[in-house]
Short mmCIF file of C-alpha atoms in Angstrom, two decimals:
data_model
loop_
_atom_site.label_atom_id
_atom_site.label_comp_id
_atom_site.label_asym_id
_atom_site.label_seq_id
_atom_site.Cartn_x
_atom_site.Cartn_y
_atom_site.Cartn_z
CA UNK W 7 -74.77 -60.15 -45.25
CA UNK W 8 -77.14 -62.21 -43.25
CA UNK W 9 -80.80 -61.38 -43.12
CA UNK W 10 -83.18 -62.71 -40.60
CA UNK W 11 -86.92 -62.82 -40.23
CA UNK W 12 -88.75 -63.61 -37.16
CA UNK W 13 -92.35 -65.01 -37.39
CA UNK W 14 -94.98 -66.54 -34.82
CA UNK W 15 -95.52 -63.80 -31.93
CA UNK W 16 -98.70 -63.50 -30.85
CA UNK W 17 -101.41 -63.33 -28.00
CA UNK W 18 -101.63 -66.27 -26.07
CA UNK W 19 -103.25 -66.79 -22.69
CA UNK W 20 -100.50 -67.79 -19.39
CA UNK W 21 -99.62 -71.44 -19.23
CA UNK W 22 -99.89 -71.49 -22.96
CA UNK W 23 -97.36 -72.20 -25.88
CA UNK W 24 -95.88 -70.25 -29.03
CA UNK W 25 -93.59 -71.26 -31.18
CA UNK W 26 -91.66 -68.10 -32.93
CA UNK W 27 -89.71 -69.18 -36.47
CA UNK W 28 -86.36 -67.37 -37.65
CA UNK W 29 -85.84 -67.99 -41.41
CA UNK W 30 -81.65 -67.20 -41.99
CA UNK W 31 -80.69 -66.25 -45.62
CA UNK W 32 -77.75 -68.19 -45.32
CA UNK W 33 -76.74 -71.70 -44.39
CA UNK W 34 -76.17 -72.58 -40.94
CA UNK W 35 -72.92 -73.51 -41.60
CA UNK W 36 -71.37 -69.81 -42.14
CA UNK W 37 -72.90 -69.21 -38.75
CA UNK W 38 -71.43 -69.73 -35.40
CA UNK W 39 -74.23 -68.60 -32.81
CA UNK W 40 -77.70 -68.55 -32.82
CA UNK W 41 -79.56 -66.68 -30.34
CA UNK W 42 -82.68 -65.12 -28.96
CA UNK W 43 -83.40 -62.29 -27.02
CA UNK W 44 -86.20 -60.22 -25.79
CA UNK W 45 -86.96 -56.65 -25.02
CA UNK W 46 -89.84 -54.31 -23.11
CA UNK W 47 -90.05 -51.12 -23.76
CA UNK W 48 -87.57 -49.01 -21.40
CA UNK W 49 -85.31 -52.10 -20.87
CA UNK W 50 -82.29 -53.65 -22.20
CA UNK W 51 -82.44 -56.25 -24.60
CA UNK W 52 -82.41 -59.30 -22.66
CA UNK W 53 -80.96 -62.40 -23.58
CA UNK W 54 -83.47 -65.72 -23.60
CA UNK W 55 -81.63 -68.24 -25.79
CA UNK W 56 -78.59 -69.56 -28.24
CA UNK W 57 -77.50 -72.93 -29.96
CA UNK W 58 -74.04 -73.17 -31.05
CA UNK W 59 -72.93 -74.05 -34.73
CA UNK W 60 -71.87 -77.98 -32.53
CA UNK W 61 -75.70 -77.96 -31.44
CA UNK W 62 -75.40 -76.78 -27.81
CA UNK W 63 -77.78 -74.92 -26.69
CA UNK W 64 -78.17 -72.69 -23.14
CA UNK W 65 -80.96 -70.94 -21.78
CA UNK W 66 -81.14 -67.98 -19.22
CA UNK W 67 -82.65 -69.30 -15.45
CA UNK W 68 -86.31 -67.34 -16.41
CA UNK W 69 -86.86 -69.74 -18.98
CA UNK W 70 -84.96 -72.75 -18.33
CA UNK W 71 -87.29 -75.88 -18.35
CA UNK W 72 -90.03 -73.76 -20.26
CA UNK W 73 -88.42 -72.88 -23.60
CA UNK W 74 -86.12 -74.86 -26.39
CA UNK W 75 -84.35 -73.64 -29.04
CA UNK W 76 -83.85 -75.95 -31.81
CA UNK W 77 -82.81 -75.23 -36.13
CA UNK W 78 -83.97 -76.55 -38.83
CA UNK W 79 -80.22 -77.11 -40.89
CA UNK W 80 -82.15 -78.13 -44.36
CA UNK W 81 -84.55 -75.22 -43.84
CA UNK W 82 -82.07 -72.46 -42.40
CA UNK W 83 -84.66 -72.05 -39.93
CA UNK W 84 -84.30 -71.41 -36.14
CA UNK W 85 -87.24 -72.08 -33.73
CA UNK W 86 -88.29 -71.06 -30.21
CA UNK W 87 -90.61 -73.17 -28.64
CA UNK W 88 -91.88 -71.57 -25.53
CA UNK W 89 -94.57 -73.42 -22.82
CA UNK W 90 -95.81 -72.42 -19.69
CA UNK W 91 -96.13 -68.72 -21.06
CA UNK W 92 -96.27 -66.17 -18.58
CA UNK W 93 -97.56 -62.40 -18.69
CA UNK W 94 -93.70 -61.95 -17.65
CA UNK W 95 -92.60 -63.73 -20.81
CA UNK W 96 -94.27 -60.46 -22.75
CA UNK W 97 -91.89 -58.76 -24.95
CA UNK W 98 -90.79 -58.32 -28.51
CA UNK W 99 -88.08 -61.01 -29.62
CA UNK W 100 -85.62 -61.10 -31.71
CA UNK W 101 -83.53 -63.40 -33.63
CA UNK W 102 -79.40 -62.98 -33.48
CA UNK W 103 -76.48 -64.57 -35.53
CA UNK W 104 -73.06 -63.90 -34.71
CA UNK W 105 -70.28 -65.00 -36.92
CA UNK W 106 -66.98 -64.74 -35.19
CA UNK W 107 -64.20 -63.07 -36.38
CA UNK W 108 -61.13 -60.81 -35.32
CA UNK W 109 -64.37 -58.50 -35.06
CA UNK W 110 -67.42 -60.76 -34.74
CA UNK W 111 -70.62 -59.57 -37.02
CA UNK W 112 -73.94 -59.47 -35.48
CA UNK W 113 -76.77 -60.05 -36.96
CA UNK W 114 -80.66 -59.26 -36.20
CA UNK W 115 -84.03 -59.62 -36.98
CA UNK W 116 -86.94 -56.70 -37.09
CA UNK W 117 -88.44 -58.76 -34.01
CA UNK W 118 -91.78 -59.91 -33.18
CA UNK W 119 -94.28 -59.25 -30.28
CA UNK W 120 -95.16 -61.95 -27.74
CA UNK W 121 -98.10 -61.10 -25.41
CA UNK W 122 -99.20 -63.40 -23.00
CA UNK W 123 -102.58 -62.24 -21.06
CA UNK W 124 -102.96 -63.22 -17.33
#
């Protein structure tokens, strides 16, 4: 069973920066994917972000050149750092960790609330 805990939503006024924290109860190494995604209320959960367990990393075009995902391997800990915030950026995100399989497991956080003022 892998847990996950998202910290470091927030307010923030546009053009500024958050950085939101992922602390994984198990090494990095029994993981595959790493992801985040985001959700508003009376949409689909929307993904923002993932790094592979070989490092790679891949963004979705809203946030591409504005947000990195990085990890922490001696901390289990997965970061997003997001600049150039935007009251579109608003939204609860959550933390994912897939671990592939003949039926991959999912994993997620409880999420955390980003809300960036205009």
């Amino acid at each position: 069973q892998v847990q996950l805990v998202e910290s470091g939503g927030g307010l923030v006024q546009a053009g500024g920066s958050l950085r939101l924290s992922c602390a994984v109860s198990v090494s990095f190494a029994s993981i595959n994917r790493m992801g985040w995604y985001r959700q508003v209320p009376g949409k689909g959960r929307e993904w923002v972000a993932s790094i592979t367990s070989g490092g790679s990393t891949d963004y979705a075009d809203s946030v591409k050149g504005r947000f990195a995902i990085s990890r922490d391997n001696a901390g289990n800990t997965v970061y997003l750092q997001m600049n150039s915030l935007k009251p579109e950026d608003t939204a609860v995100y959550y933390c994912n960790a897939v671990i592939y399989g003949y039926v991959p497991d999912t994993y997620w956080g409880q999420g955390t609330q980003v809300t960036v003022s205009s």
